[in-house]
CSV table of C-alpha atoms and ligand atoms in Angstrom, one decimal:
chain,number,residue,atom,x,y,z
Y,1,UNK,CA,0.0,0.0,0.0
Y,2,UNK,CA,1.3,3.4,-1.0
Y,3,UNK,CA,0.1,6.1,1.3
Y,4,UNK,CA,-0.1,9.7,0.1
Y,5,UNK,CA,-0.9,12.5,2.6
Y,6,UNK,CA,-1.9,16.0,1.4
Y,7,UNK,CA,-1.1,18.3,4.3
Y,8,UNK,CA,-3.4,21.1,5.4
Y,9,UNK,CA,-5.1,21.5,2.0
Y,10,UNK,CA,-7.4,24.3,3.4
Y,11,UNK,CA,-4.2,26.4,4.1
Y,12,UNK,CA,-1.8,25.2,1.4
Y,13,UNK,CA,-3.6,24.4,-1.8
Y,14,UNK,CA,-3.4,27.4,-4.1
Y,15,UNK,CA,-3.4,27.0,-7.9
Y,16,UNK,CA,-4.7,23.4,-7.7
Y,17,UNK,CA,-1.7,21.9,-5.9
Y,18,UNK,CA,-4.1,19.3,-4.5
Y,19,UNK,CA,-4.0,17.8,-8.0
Y,20,UNK,CA,-0.5,16.5,-7.2
Y,21,UNK,CA,-2.1,13.8,-5.0
Y,22,UNK,CA,-4.4,12.8,-7.9
Y,23,UNK,CA,-1.5,12.5,-10.4
Y,24,UNK,CA,0.5,10.4,-8.0
Y,25,UNK,CA,-2.4,8.1,-7.1
Y,26,UNK,CA,-3.3,7.6,-10.8
Y,27,UNK,CA,0.2,6.9,-12.0
Y,28,UNK,CA,0.9,4.5,-9.0
Y,29,UNK,CA,-2.5,2.8,-9.6
Y,30,UNK,CA,-1.8,2.0,-13.3
Y,31,UNK,CA,1.5,0.4,-12.2
Y,32,UNK,CA,-0.4,-1.9,-9.9
Y,33,UNK,CA,0.1,-0.3,-6.6
Y,34,UNK,CA,-2.7,-0.1,-4.1
Y,35,UNK,CA,-3.0,3.5,-3.1
Y,36,UNK,CA,-4.4,5.3,0.0
Y,37,UNK,CA,-4.9,9.1,-0.3
Y,38,UNK,CA,-5.4,11.1,2.8
Y,39,UNK,CA,-6.1,14.8,3.3
Y,40,UNK,CA,-4.8,16.1,6.7
Y,41,UNK,CA,-6.6,19.2,7.9
Y,42,UNK,CA,-4.9,21.7,10.3
Y,43,UNK,CA,-5.3,20.5,13.8
Y,44,UNK,CA,-5.0,16.8,12.9
Y,45,UNK,CA,-1.9,14.8,13.7
Y,46,UNK,CA,0.1,13.7,10.7
Y,47,UNK,CA,-0.4,10.0,9.7
Y,48,UNK,CA,2.4,7.7,8.8
Y,49,UNK,CA,2.6,8.1,5.0
Y,50,UNK,CA,5.0,7.3,2.2
Y,51,UNK,CA,4.5,10.6,0.4
Y,52,UNK,CA,3.7,14.0,2.0
Y,53,UNK,CA,2.5,16.9,-0.2
Y,54,UNK,CA,2.7,20.5,0.7
Y,55,UNK,CA,1.2,23.1,-1.6
Y,56,UNK,CA,1.3,26.9,-2.0
Y,57,UNK,CA,-0.5,29.4,0.2
Y,58,UNK,CA,-0.9,32.9,1.4
Y,59,UNK,CA,1.4,34.3,4.1
Y,60,UNK,CA,-1.0,33.9,7.0
Y,61,UNK,CA,-2.1,30.3,6.4
Y,62,UNK,CA,1.5,29.5,5.6
Y,63,UNK,CA,2.6,30.6,9.1
Y,64,UNK,CA,-0.1,28.5,10.7
Y,65,UNK,CA,1.0,25.5,8.6
Y,66,UNK,CA,4.6,25.9,9.6
Y,67,UNK,CA,3.7,26.2,13.3
Y,68,UNK,CA,1.5,23.1,13.1
Y,69,UNK,CA,4.2,21.0,11.3
Y,70,UNK,CA,6.8,22.1,13.9
Y,71,UNK,CA,4.7,21.1,16.9
Y,72,UNK,CA,3.6,17.9,15.3
Y,73,UNK,CA,7.2,16.7,14.6
Y,74,UNK,CA,6.1,13.7,12.5
Y,75,UNK,CA,7.5,15.0,9.2
Y,76,UNK,CA,11.2,14.8,10.1
Y,77,UNK,CA,10.8,11.4,11.7
Y,78,UNK,CA,9.0,10.0,8.6
Y,79,UNK,CA,11.6,11.5,6.3
Y,80,UNK,CA,14.3,9.9,8.4
Y,81,UNK,CA,12.4,6.6,7.9
Y,82,UNK,CA,12.3,6.9,4.1
Y,83,UNK,CA,9.2,8.9,3.3
Y,84,UNK,CA,9.4,11.7,0.7
Y,85,UNK,CA,8.0,15.2,0.8
Y,86,UNK,CA,7.1,17.2,-2.3
Y,87,UNK,CA,6.8,20.9,-1.4
Y,88,UNK,CA,5.5,23.6,-3.7
Y,89,UNK,CA,6.1,27.4,-3.2
Y,90,UNK,CA,4.8,28.2,0.4
Y,91,UNK,CA,5.4,24.5,1.1
Y,92,UNK,CA,9.0,24.9,0.1
Y,93,UNK,CA,9.4,28.1,2.1
Y,94,UNK,CA,8.1,26.6,5.3
Y,95,UNK,CA,10.4,23.6,5.1
Y,96,UNK,CA,13.4,25.9,5.5
Y,97,UNK,CA,14.8,27.4,8.7
Y,98,UNK,CA,13.0,30.8,8.4
Y,99,UNK,CA,10.8,32.7,6.0
Y,100,UNK,CA,9.8,36.3,5.8
Y,101,UNK,CA,6.1,37.3,5.4
Y,102,UNK,CA,4.5,40.5,4.3
Y,103,UNK,CA,5.3,43.3,6.8
Y,104,UNK,CA,8.9,42.1,7.3
Y,105,UNK,CA,8.2,39.6,10.0
Y,106,UNK,CA,10.5,36.6,10.1
Y,107,UNK,CA,8.7,33.3,10.9
Y,108,UNK,CA,10.3,30.0,12.0
Y,109,UNK,CA,10.1,27.2,9.5
Y,110,UNK,CA,10.3,23.4,10.0
Y,111,UNK,CA,14.1,23.2,9.4
Y,112,UNK,CA,13.9,20.1,7.2
Y,113,UNK,CA,16.0,21.8,4.6
Y,114,UNK,CA,18.9,24.3,4.7
Y,115,UNK,CA,17.0,27.3,3.3
Y,116,UNK,CA,15.9,30.8,4.2
Y,117,UNK,CA,13.3,32.9,2.4
Y,118,UNK,CA,13.3,36.7,2.3
Y,119,UNK,CA,10.9,39.1,0.6
Y,120,UNK,CA,12.2,39.7,-3.0
Y,121,UNK,CA,12.4,42.9,-4.9
Y,122,UNK,CA,9.2,42.2,-6.7
Y,123,UNK,CA,6.4,39.5,-6.9
Y,124,UNK,CA,7.3,36.8,-9.5
Y,125,UNK,CA,4.3,35.8,-11.5
Y,126,UNK,CA,4.2,33.8,-14.7
Y,127,UNK,CA,5.1,30.6,-16.5
Y,128,UNK,CA,8.4,29.0,-15.7
Y,129,UNK,CA,10.7,26.2,-17.0
Y,130,UNK,CA,13.3,24.5,-14.9
Y,131,UNK,CA,16.1,22.2,-16.2
Y,132,UNK,CA,16.7,19.1,-14.1
Y,133,UNK,CA,19.5,16.7,-15.2
Y,134,UNK,CA,18.7,17.4,-18.9
Y,135,UNK,CA,15.0,17.2,-18.5
Y,136,UNK,CA,12.5,20.1,-18.1
Y,137,UNK,CA,9.9,20.9,-15.5
Y,138,UNK,CA,7.1,23.3,-16.6
Y,139,UNK,CA,4.8,25.2,-14.4
Y,140,UNK,CA,3.4,28.5,-13.1
Y,141,UNK,CA,4.9,30.6,-10.3
Y,142,UNK,CA,3.4,33.4,-8.1
Y,143,UNK,CA,5.4,34.4,-5.1
Y,144,UNK,CA,6.9,37.3,-3.2
Y,145,UNK,CA,9.7,35.4,-1.5
Y,146,UNK,CA,13.2,34.7,-2.7
Y,147,UNK,CA,14.7,31.5,-1.3
Y,148,UNK,CA,18.4,31.1,-0.5
Y,149,UNK,CA,19.8,27.6,-0.1
Y,150,UNK,CA,22.6,26.8,2.3
Y,151,UNK,CA,24.1,23.4,1.9
Y,152,UNK,CA,21.2,21.7,0.1
Y,153,UNK,CA,21.1,21.4,-3.7
Y,154,UNK,CA,18.4,23.0,-5.8
Y,155,UNK,CA,16.0,21.0,-7.9
Y,156,UNK,CA,17.3,22.5,-11.1
Y,157,UNK,CA,18.4,25.6,-13.1
Y,158,UNK,CA,15.9,28.3,-14.2
Y,159,UNK,CA,15.5,28.4,-18.0
Y,160,UNK,CA,12.4,30.7,-17.9
Y,161,UNK,CA,10.9,32.5,-14.9
Y,162,UNK,CA,12.5,33.1,-11.6
Y,163,UNK,CA,12.3,30.2,-9.1
Y,164,UNK,CA,14.3,30.7,-5.9
Y,165,UNK,CA,16.4,33.6,-7.1
Y,166,UNK,CA,16.4,33.9,-10.9
Y,167,UNK,CA,19.2,31.2,-11.2
Y,168,UNK,CA,17.9,28.0,-9.6
Y,169,UNK,CA,14.6,26.6,-8.4
Y,170,UNK,CA,13.5,24.5,-5.5
Y,171,UNK,CA,15.5,21.9,-3.5
Y,172,UNK,CA,16.6,18.3,-4.0
Y,173,UNK,CA,17.6,17.1,-0.5
Y,174,UNK,CA,17.4,13.6,1.1
Y,175,UNK,CA,13.7,12.9,1.4
Y,176,UNK,CA,12.6,16.3,0.1
Y,177,UNK,CA,11.9,17.6,-3.4
Y,178,UNK,CA,10.7,21.3,-3.6
Y,179,UNK,CA,9.9,23.7,-6.3
Y,180,UNK,CA,8.2,27.1,-6.8
Y,181,UNK,CA,6.1,25.7,-9.7
Y,182,UNK,CA,2.4,25.2,-9.4
Y,183,UNK,CA,0.5,23.5,-12.1
Y,184,UNK,CA,-0.3,21.1,-10.4
Y,185,UNK,CA,3.4,20.4,-11.1
Y,186,UNK,CA,3.1,16.6,-11.0
Y,187,UNK,CA,0.1,16.6,-13.4
Y,188,UNK,CA,2.0,18.8,-15.9
Y,189,UNK,CA,5.2,16.9,-15.7
Y,190,UNK,CA,4.6,13.1,-15.8
Y,191,UNK,CA,8.3,12.3,-15.5
Y,192,UNK,CA,8.6,14.3,-12.3
Y,193,UNK,CA,5.6,12.5,-10.9
Y,194,UNK,CA,7.3,9.2,-11.6
Y,195,UNK,CA,10.5,10.4,-10.0
Y,196,UNK,CA,8.6,11.1,-6.8
Y,197,UNK,CA,6.9,7.6,-7.0
Y,198,UNK,CA,10.3,5.9,-7.6
Y,199,UNK,CA,11.8,7.7,-4.6
Y,200,UNK,CA,8.8,6.7,-2.4
Y,201,UNK,CA,8.7,3.1,-3.5
Y,202,UNK,CA,12.4,2.5,-4.1
Y,203,UNK,CA,11.4,0.7,-7.3
Y,204,UNK,CA,11.8,1.4,-11.0
Y,205,UNK,CA,8.4,2.0,-12.7
Y,206,UNK,CA,7.2,0.5,-15.9
Y,207,UNK,CA,6.9,3.2,-18.6
Y,208,UNK,CA,3.3,4.6,-18.8
Y,209,UNK,CA,2.4,6.7,-21.9
Y,210,UNK,CA,-0.7,8.9,-21.7
Y,211,UNK,CA,-2.2,12.1,-23.0
Y,212,UNK,CA,-0.2,13.9,-20.2
Y,213,UNK,CA,3.0,13.3,-22.2
Y,214,UNK,CA,1.5,15.1,-25.3
Y,215,UNK,CA,0.3,18.0,-23.2
Y,216,UNK,CA,3.7,18.2,-21.5
Y,217,UNK,CA,5.5,18.3,-24.8
Y,218,UNK,CA,3.1,20.9,-26.2
Y,219,UNK,CA,3.5,23.1,-23.1
Y,220,UNK,CA,7.3,22.8,-23.2
Y,221,UNK,CA,7.5,23.7,-26.9
Y,222,UNK,CA,5.4,26.8,-26.3
Y,223,UNK,CA,7.5,27.9,-23.3
Y,224,UNK,CA,11.1,27.2,-24.5
K,1,LIG,N1,3.2,33.4,0.4
K,1,LIG,C1,4.4,33.0,-0.3
K,1,LIG,C2,5.0,34.1,-1.2
K,1,LIG,O1,4.3,35.0,-1.7
K,1,LIG,C3,4.1,31.8,-1.2
K,1,LIG,C4,3.1,32.0,-2.3
K,1,LIG,C5,2.6,30.8,-2.9
K,1,LIG,O2,2.6,29.7,-2.3
K,1,LIG,N2,2.1,30.9,-4.2
K,1,LIG,O3,6.2,34.1,-1.4
């Protein structure tokens, strides 16, 4: 059984990021996995899951989510035991050590990755393309924060758009993949969805070709 937990969807779910759970569940199901999908509201303890999903959100809900995750404590334990977290935008920011919200207040993050987020010079809104080991991730970004990584590696290099800082996007750390890209990013990028599944299961997946591949190629051609 592959267990997928979408964390605090009422606080972190802008731009359809909840669709990441649907894409993962579908692509796991067609490979023969039994899948359990859980939505975890604020105030509920985190279940033991194989994949945890954090989406984008506004500054206020983002702070609530960070506080709840820190006091819960499960996420770090589960990552230590082999689970994987996919974090998008606000989700990425709150996994870092600190993040700055509107008004200049610095909030404490979860500290799962070596990252700090500060208000950027301007809000970054638009389509983006990230290059990851010779492949591309397409998506849409909308954020006021710039993220600076310490020791952790980024997910990839910015080809179009802004990402963390105009040069790189996201994070690729043990047990954690993060990006600024909404979409939902796993629905737009089937290969990235499979990468998350392979990390979660520890198994290579059979190829699965669907209309999502055609849509991915068309979007990529339009953006490059
Ligand atoms: N509130 C954060 C920012 O503006 C994240 C926004 C988002 O998740 N789209 O930087």
